[in-house]
CSV table of C-alpha atoms in Angstrom, one decimal:
chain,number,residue,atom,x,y,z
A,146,UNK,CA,33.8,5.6,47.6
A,147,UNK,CA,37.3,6.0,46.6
A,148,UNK,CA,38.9,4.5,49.3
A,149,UNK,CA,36.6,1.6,49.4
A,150,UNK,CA,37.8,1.0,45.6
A,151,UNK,CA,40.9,1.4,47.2
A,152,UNK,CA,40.5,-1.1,49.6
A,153,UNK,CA,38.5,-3.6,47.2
A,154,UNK,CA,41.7,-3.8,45.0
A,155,UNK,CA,44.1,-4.2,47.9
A,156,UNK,CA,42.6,-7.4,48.7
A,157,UNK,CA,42.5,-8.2,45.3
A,158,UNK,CA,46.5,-7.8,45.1
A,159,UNK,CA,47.0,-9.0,48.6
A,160,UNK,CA,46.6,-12.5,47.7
A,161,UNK,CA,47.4,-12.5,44.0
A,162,UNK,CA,47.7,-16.3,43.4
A,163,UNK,CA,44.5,-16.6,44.0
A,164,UNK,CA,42.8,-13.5,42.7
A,165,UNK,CA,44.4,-14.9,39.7
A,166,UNK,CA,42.6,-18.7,39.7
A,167,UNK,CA,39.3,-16.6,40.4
A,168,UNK,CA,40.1,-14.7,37.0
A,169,UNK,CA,41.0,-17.5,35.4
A,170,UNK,CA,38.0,-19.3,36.6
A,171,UNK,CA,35.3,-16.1,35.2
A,172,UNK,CA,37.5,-15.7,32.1
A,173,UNK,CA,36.8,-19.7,31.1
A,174,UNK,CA,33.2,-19.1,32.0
A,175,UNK,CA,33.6,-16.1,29.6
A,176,UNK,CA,35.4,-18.4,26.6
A,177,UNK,CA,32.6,-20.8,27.3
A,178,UNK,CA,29.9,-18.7,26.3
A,179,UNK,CA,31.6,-16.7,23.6
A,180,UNK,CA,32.5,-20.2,21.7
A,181,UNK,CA,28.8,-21.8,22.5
A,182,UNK,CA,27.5,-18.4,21.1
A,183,UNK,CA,29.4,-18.7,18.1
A,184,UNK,CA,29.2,-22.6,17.4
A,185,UNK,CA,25.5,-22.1,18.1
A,186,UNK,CA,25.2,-18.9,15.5
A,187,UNK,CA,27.3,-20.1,12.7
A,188,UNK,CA,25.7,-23.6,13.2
A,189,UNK,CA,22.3,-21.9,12.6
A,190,UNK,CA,23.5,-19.5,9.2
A,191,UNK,CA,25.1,-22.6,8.2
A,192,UNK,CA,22.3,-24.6,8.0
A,193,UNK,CA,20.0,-21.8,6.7
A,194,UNK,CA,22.8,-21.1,3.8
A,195,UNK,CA,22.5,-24.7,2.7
A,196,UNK,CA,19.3,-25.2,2.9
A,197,UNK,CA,17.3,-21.5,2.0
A,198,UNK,CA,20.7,-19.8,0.5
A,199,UNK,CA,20.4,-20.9,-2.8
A,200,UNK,CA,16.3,-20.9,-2.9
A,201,UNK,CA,14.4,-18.2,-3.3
A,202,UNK,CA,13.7,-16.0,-0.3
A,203,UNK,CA,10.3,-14.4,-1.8
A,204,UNK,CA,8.6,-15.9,-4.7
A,205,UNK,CA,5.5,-14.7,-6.8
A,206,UNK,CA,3.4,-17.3,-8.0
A,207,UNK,CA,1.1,-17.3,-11.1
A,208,UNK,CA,-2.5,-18.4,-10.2
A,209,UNK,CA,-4.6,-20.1,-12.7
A,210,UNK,CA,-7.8,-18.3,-13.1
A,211,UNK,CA,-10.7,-19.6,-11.0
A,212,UNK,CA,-12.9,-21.9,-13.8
A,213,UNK,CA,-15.6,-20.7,-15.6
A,214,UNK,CA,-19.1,-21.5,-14.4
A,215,UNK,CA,-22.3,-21.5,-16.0
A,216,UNK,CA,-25.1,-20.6,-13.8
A,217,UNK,CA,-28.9,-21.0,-14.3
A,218,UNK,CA,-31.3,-18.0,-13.2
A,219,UNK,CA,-32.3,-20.3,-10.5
A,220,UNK,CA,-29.2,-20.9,-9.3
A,221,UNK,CA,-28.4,-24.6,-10.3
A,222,UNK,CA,-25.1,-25.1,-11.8
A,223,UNK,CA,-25.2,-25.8,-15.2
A,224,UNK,CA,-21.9,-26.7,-16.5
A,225,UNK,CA,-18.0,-25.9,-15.4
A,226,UNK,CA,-15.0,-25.2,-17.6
A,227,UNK,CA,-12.4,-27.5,-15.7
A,228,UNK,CA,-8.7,-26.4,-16.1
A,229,UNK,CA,-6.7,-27.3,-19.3
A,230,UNK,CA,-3.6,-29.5,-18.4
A,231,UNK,CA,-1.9,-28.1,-20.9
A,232,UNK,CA,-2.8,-24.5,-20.0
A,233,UNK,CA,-0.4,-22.7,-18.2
A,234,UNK,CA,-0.9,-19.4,-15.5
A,235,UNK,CA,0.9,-16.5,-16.1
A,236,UNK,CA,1.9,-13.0,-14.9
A,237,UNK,CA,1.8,-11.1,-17.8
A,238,UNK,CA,2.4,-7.9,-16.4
A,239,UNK,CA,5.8,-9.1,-14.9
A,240,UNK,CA,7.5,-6.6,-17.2
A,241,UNK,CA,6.4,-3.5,-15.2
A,242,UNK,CA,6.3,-5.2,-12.2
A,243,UNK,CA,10.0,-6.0,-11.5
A,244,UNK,CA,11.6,-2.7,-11.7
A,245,UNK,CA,9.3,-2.0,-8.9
A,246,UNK,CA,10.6,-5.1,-6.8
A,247,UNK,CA,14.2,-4.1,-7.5
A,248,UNK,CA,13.5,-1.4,-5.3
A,249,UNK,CA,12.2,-2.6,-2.4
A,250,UNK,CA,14.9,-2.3,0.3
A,251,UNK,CA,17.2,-5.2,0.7
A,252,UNK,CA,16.8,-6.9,-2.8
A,253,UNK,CA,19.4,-7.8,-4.3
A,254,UNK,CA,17.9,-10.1,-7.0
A,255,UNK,CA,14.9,-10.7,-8.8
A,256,UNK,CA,14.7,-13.6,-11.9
A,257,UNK,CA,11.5,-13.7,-13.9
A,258,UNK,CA,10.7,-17.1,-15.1
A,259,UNK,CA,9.1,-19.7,-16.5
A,260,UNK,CA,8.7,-23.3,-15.3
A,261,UNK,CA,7.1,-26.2,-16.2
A,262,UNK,CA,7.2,-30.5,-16.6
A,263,UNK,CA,8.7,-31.8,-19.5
A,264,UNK,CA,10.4,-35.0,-21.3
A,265,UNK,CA,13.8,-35.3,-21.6
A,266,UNK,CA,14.8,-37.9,-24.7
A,267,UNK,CA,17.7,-38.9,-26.2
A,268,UNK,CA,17.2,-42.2,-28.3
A,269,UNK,CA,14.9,-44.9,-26.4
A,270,UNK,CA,16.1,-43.1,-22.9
A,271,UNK,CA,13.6,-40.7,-21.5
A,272,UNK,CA,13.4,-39.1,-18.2
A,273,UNK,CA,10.5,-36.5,-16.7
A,274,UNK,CA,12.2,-33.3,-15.5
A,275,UNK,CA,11.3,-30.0,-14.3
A,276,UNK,CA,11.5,-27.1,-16.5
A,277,UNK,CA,13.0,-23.4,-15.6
A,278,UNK,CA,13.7,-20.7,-18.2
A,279,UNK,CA,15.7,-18.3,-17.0
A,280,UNK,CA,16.8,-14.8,-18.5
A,281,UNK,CA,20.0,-14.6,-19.8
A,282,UNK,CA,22.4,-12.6,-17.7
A,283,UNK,CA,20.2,-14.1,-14.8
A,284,UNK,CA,20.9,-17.5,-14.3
A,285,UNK,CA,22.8,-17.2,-10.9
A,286,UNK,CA,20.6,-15.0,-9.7
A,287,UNK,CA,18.8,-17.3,-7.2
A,288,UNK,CA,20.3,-20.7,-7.7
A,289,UNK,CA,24.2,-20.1,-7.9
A,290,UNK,CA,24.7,-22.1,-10.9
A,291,UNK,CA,27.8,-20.8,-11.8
A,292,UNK,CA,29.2,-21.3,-8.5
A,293,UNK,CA,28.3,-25.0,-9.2
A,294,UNK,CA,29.0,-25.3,-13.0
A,295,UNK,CA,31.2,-28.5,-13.6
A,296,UNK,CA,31.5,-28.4,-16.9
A,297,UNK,CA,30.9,-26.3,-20.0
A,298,UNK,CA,29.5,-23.3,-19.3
A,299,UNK,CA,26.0,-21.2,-17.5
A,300,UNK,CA,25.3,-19.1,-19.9
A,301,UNK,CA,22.1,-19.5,-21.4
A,302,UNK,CA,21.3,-18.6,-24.9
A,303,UNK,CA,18.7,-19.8,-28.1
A,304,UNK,CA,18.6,-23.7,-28.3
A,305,UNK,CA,20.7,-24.5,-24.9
A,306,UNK,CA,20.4,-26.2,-22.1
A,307,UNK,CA,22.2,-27.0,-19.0
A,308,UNK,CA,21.5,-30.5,-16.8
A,309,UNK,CA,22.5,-31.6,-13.7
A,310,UNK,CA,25.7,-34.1,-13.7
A,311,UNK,CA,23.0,-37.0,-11.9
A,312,UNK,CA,20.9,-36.6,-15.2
A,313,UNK,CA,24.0,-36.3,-17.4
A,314,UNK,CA,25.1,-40.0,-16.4
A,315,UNK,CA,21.9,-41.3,-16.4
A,316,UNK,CA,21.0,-40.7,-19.7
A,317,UNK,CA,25.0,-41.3,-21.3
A,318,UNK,CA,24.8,-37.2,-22.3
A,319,UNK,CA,28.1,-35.2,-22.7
A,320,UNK,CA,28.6,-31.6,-24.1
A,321,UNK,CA,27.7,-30.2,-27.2
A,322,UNK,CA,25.4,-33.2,-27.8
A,323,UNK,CA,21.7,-33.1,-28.9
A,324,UNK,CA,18.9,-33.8,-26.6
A,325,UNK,CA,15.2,-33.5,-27.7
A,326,UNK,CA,12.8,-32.0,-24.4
A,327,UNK,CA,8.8,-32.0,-24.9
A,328,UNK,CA,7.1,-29.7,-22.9
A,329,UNK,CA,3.8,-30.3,-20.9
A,330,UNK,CA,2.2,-28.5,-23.5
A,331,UNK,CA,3.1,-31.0,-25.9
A,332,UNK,CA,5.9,-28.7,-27.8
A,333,UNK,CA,9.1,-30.3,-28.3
A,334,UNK,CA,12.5,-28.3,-28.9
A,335,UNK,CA,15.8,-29.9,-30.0
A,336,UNK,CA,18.7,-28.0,-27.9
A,337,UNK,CA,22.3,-29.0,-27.3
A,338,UNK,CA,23.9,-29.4,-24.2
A,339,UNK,CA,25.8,-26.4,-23.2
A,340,UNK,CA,26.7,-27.4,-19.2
A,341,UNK,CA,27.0,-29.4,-16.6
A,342,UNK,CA,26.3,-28.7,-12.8
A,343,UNK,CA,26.4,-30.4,-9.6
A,344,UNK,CA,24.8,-28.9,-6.4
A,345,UNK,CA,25.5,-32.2,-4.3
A,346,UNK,CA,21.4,-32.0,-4.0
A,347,UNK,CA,20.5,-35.5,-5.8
A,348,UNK,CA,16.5,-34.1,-6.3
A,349,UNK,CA,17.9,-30.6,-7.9
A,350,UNK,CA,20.8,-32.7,-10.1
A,351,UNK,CA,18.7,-35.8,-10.9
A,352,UNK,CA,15.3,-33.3,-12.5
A,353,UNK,CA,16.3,-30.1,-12.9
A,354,UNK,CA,17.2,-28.5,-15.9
A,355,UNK,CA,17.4,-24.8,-17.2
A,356,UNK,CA,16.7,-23.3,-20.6
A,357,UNK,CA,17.3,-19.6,-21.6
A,358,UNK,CA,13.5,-17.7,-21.3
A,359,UNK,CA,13.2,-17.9,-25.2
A,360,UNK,CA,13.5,-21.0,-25.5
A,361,UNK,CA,11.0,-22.3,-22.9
A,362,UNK,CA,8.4,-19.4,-24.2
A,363,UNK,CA,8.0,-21.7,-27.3
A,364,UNK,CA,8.0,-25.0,-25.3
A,365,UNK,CA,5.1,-23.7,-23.1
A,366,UNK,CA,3.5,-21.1,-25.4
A,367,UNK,CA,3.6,-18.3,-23.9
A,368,UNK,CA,4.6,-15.4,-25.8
A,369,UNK,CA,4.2,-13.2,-23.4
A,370,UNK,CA,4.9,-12.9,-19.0
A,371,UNK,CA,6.2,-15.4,-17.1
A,372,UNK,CA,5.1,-18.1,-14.4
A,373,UNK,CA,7.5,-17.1,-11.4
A,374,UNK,CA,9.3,-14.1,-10.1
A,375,UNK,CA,11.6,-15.3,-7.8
A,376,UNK,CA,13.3,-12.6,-5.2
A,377,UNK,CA,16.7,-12.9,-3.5
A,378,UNK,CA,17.0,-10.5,-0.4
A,379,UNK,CA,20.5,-9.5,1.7
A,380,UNK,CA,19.3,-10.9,4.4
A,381,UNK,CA,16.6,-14.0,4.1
A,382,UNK,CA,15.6,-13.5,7.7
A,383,UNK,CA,13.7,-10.4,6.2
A,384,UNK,CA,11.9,-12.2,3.9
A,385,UNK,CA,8.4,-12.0,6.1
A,386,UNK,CA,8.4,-8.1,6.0
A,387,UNK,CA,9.7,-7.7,2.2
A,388,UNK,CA,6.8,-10.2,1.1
A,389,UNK,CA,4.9,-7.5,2.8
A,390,UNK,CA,6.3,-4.5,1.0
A,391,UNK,CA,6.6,-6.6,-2.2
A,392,UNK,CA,2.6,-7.9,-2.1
A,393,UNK,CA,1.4,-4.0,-1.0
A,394,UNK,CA,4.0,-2.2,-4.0
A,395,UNK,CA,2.5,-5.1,-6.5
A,396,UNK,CA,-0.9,-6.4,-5.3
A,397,UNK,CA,0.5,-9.3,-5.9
A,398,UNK,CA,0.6,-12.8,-3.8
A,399,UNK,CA,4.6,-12.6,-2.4
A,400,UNK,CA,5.3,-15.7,-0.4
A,401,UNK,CA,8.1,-15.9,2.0
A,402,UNK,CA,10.5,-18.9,2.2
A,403,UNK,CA,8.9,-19.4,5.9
A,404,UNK,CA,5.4,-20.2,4.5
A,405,UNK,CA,6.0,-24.0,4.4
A,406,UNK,CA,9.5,-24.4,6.2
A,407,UNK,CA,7.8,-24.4,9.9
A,408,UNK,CA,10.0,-27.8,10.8
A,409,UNK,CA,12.8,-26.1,9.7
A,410,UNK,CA,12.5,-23.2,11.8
A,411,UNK,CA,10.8,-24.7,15.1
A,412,UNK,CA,14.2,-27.2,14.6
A,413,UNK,CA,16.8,-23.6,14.6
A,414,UNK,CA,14.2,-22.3,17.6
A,415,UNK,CA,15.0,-25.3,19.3
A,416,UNK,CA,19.0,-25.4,18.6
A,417,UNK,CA,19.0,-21.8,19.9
A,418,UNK,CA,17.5,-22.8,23.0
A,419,UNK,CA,20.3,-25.1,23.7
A,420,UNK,CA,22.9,-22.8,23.2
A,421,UNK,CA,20.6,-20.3,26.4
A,422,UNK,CA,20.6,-23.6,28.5
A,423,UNK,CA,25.0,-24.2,28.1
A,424,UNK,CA,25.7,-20.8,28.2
A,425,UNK,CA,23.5,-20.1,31.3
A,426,UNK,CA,25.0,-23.3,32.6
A,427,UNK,CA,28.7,-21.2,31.9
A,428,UNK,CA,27.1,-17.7,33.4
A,429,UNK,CA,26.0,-20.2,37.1
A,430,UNK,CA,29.4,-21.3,37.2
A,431,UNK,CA,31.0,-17.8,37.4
A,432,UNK,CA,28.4,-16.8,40.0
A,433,UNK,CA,29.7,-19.6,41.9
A,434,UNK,CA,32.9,-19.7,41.6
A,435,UNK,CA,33.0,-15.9,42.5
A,436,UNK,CA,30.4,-15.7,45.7
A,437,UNK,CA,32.7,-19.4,46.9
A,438,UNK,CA,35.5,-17.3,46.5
A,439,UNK,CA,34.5,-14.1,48.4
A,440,UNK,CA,32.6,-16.4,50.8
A,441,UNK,CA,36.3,-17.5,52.0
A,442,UNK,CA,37.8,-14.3,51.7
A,443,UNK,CA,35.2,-12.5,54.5
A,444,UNK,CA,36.3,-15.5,56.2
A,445,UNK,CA,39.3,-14.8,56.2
A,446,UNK,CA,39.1,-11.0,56.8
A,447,UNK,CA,36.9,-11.0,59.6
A,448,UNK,CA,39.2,-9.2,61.9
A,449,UNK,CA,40.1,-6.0,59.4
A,450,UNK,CA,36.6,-6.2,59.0
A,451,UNK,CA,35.9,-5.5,62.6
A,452,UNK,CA,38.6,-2.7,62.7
A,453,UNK,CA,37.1,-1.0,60.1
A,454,UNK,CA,33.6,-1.3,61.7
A,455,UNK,CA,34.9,-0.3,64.8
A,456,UNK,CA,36.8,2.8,63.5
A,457,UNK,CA,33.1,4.4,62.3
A,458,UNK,CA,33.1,2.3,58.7
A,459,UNK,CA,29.0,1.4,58.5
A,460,UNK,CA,27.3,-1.4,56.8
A,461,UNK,CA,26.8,0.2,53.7
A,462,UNK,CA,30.5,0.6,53.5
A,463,UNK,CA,31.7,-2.7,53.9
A,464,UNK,CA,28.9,-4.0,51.4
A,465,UNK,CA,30.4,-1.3,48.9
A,466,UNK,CA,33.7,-3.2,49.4
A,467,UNK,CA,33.1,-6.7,48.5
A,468,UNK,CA,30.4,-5.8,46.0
A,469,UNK,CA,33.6,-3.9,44.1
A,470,UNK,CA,35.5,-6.2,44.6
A,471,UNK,CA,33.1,-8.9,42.4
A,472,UNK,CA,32.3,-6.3,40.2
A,473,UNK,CA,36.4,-6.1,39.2
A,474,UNK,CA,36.7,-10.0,39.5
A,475,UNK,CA,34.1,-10.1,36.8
A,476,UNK,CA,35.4,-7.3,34.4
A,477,UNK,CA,38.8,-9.2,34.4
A,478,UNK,CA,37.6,-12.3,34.1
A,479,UNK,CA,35.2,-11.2,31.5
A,480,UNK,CA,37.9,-8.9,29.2
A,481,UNK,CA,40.1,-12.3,29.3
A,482,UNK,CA,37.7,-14.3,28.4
A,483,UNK,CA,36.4,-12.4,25.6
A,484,UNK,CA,40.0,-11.3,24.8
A,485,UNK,CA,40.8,-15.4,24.5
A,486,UNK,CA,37.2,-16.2,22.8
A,487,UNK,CA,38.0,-13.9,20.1
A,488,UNK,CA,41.6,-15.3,19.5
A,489,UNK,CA,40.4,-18.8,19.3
A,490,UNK,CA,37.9,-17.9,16.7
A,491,UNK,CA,40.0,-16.6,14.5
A,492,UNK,CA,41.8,-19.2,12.8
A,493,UNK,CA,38.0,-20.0,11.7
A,494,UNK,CA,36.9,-19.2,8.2
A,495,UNK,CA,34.2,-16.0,7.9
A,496,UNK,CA,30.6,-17.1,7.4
A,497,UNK,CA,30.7,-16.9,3.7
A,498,UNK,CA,33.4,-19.5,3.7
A,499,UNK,CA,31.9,-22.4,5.9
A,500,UNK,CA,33.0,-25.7,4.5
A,501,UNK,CA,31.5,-29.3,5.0
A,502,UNK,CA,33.1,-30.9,7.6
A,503,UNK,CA,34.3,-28.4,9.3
A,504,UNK,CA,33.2,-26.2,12.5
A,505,UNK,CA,30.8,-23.4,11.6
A,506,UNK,CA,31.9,-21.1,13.8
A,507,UNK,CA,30.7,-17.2,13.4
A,508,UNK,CA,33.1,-14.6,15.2
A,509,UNK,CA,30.5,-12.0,14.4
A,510,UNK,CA,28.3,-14.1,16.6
A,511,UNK,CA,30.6,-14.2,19.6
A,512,UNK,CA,28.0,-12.0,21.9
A,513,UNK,CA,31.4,-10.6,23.4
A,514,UNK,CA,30.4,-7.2,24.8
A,515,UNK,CA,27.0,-9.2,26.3
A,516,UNK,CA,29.3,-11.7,27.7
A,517,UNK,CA,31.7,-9.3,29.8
A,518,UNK,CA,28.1,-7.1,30.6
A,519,UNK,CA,26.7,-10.8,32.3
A,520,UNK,CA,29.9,-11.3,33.9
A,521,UNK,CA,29.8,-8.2,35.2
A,522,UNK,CA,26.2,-8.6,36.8
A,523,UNK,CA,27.0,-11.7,37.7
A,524,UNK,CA,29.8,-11.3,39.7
A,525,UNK,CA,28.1,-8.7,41.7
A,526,UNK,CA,25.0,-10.7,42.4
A,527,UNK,CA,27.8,-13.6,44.0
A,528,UNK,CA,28.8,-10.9,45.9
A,529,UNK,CA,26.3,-9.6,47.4
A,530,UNK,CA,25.8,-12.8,49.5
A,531,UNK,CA,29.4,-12.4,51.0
A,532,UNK,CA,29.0,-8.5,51.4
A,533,UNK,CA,25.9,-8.9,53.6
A,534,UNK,CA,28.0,-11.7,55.6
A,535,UNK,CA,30.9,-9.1,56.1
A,536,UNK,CA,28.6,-6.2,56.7
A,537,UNK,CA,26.8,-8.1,59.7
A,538,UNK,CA,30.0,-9.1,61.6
A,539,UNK,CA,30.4,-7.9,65.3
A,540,UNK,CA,33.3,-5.2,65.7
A,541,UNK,CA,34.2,-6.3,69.2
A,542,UNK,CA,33.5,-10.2,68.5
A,543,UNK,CA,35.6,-10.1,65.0
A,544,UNK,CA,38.6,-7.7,66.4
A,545,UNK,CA,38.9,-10.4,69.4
A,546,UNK,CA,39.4,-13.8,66.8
């Protein structure tokens, strides 16, 4: 086996001009596929960071209770309690419950709170919002407000309250002035405008605002609980199997961010997809390019081939010998490649640094050992075409061309 190694990279060296276009050839396959694999990746954590990163990736929801019914013996309804408007569910055990969810494995954040509709007035301008107290200490938590603070400051405290810059403008507001919010409940609060964000998200901007957890306690009497838990994991792409830890720890309902984003997802199945279609398109090339190449090369060898099956060298033998010699075409090829994928990506920010407008490329997401490992195979799939050809020639017909 040695000395068909031997042999394999003597005709490797023996012609290196064009040993070298063949491993130039696999090692563009190889950039090929490592760049597709890491456009396609940081394409796809890209668009899940924008549009899951700064939601929450598990969420507890209070329930109202089921309305009360009054039932004859006979079994005719008699008369339902419908729902309040005004009343609003609540998880009043939330307390004990979140020191248990901080330690479920991979959270990294959980944000009681409490949300509701509301009024936002200032003079004869009014606009309907959407309400979220948050604890103080907390407010970054799920949605990185501070990251996205514009003015003023996050922080959260007794008679504040932080709008979105859309809302600001619309409504003439600057900081430190007064605003007055009614709540659903009908509750109305007073609070001076402490912040300014802008998430570039016109629906978040334009509605949202957030009061400290005091504060919206009064708004939507509730002195006690909250309406949400929202959960923030390491990595959202666990969030099905945490809302099943979460849900058995608490007995409570944990939604995943999945329930409800199925177009989202079957549109990232479908992007991946593409990037298996190009880079098996990349992986065909090689084996092309490689079995064209040692095609040519038996060819050309034909009569050292018939020496060496005439001297006692069987089939097996010769197979050995071209199927090597793929195997080290695609190991160079692939090791350049991957060598020159992974310099190219380089100059590209890190995942956590993706920009608009620019390229999300992932380096982590390069697939560079799976690249060289496919080479690899196949290389020595294209050669076993050409091996079989050599294997088969006549020793007295190839030593007499």
């Amino acid at each position: 086996m040695l000395y068909a190694l031997k042999i394999a990279a003597r005709y490797l060296t023996a012609s290196k001009a064009q040993t070298a276009l063949l491993v130039l050839g696999v090692a563009v396959g190889v950039f090929i596929f490592i760049f597709m694999s890491a456009l396609i990746g940081g394409l796809a954590e890209f668009i899940l960071s924008r549009t899951v990163g700064d939601l929450s990736h598990v969420t507890i929801e209070a329930e109202d209770p089921d309305p009360a019914i009054l039932i004859h013996p006979g079994g005719q309804v008699l008369a339902v309690i419908e729902r309040g408007r005004a009343r609003t569910a609540s998880l009043s055990e939330a307390a004990t419950f979140i020191p248990l969810i901080e330690t479920v494995p991979g959270v990294i954040a959980v944000s009681p709170q409490i949300t509701g509709a509301g009024f936002l007035a200032r003079g004869a301008q009014v606009a309907q919002v959407s309400v979220t107290g948050l604890e103080p200490g907390r407010e970054s938590d799920i949605l990185d407000l501070d990251g996205y603070m514009t003015q003023g400051s996050v922080r959260l405290g007794s008679g504040l309250i932080v709008l979105g810059e859309a809302l600001a403008e619309d409504m003439s507001l600057r900081l430190g002035q007064t605003v007055r919010l009614q709540s659903s409940t009908g509750v109305s609060a007073v609070l001076t405008l402490s912040g300014l964000y802008d998430t570039g998200n016109g629906l978040i901007d334009g509605s949202s605002i957030y009061v400290s957890l005091s504060t919206a306690r009064t708004l939507f009497a509730l002195p006690q609980g909250v309406t949400r838990i929202e959960i923030k994991l390491r990595d959202l792409n666990d969030a099905d199997a945490a809302a099943l830890r979460i849900a058995a720890l608490t007995g409570l309902d944990a939604e995943p961010w999945t329930e409800g984003a199925e177009q989202l997802l079957e549109a990232l199945d479908a992007q991946a997809q593409t990037g298996v279609f190009l880079k098996s398109f990349a992986l065909i090339t090689i084996v092309i390019g490689v079995a064209s190449a040692l095609l040519l090369s038996t060819y050309r060898r034909r009569p050292e081939i018939g020496i060496m099956r005439a001297m006692g060298a069987g089939r097996g033998f010769v197979v050995f010998v071209f199927v090597t010699q793929g195997a080290l075409v695609g190991l160079m090829g692939g090791v350049t490649g991957a060598a020159l994928g992974y310099l190219a990506l380089l100059p590209f920010p890190s995942r956590e640094d993706f920009e608009v407008g620019t390229l999300p490329m992932d380096i982590t997401q390069g697939s560079y050992g799976l690249a060289i490992t496919l080479t690899v195979i196949g290389a020595i799939l294209a050669s076993i075409l050409p091996a079989r050809s050599a294997a088969r020639v006549d020793p007295v017909t190839a030593i007499g061309q």
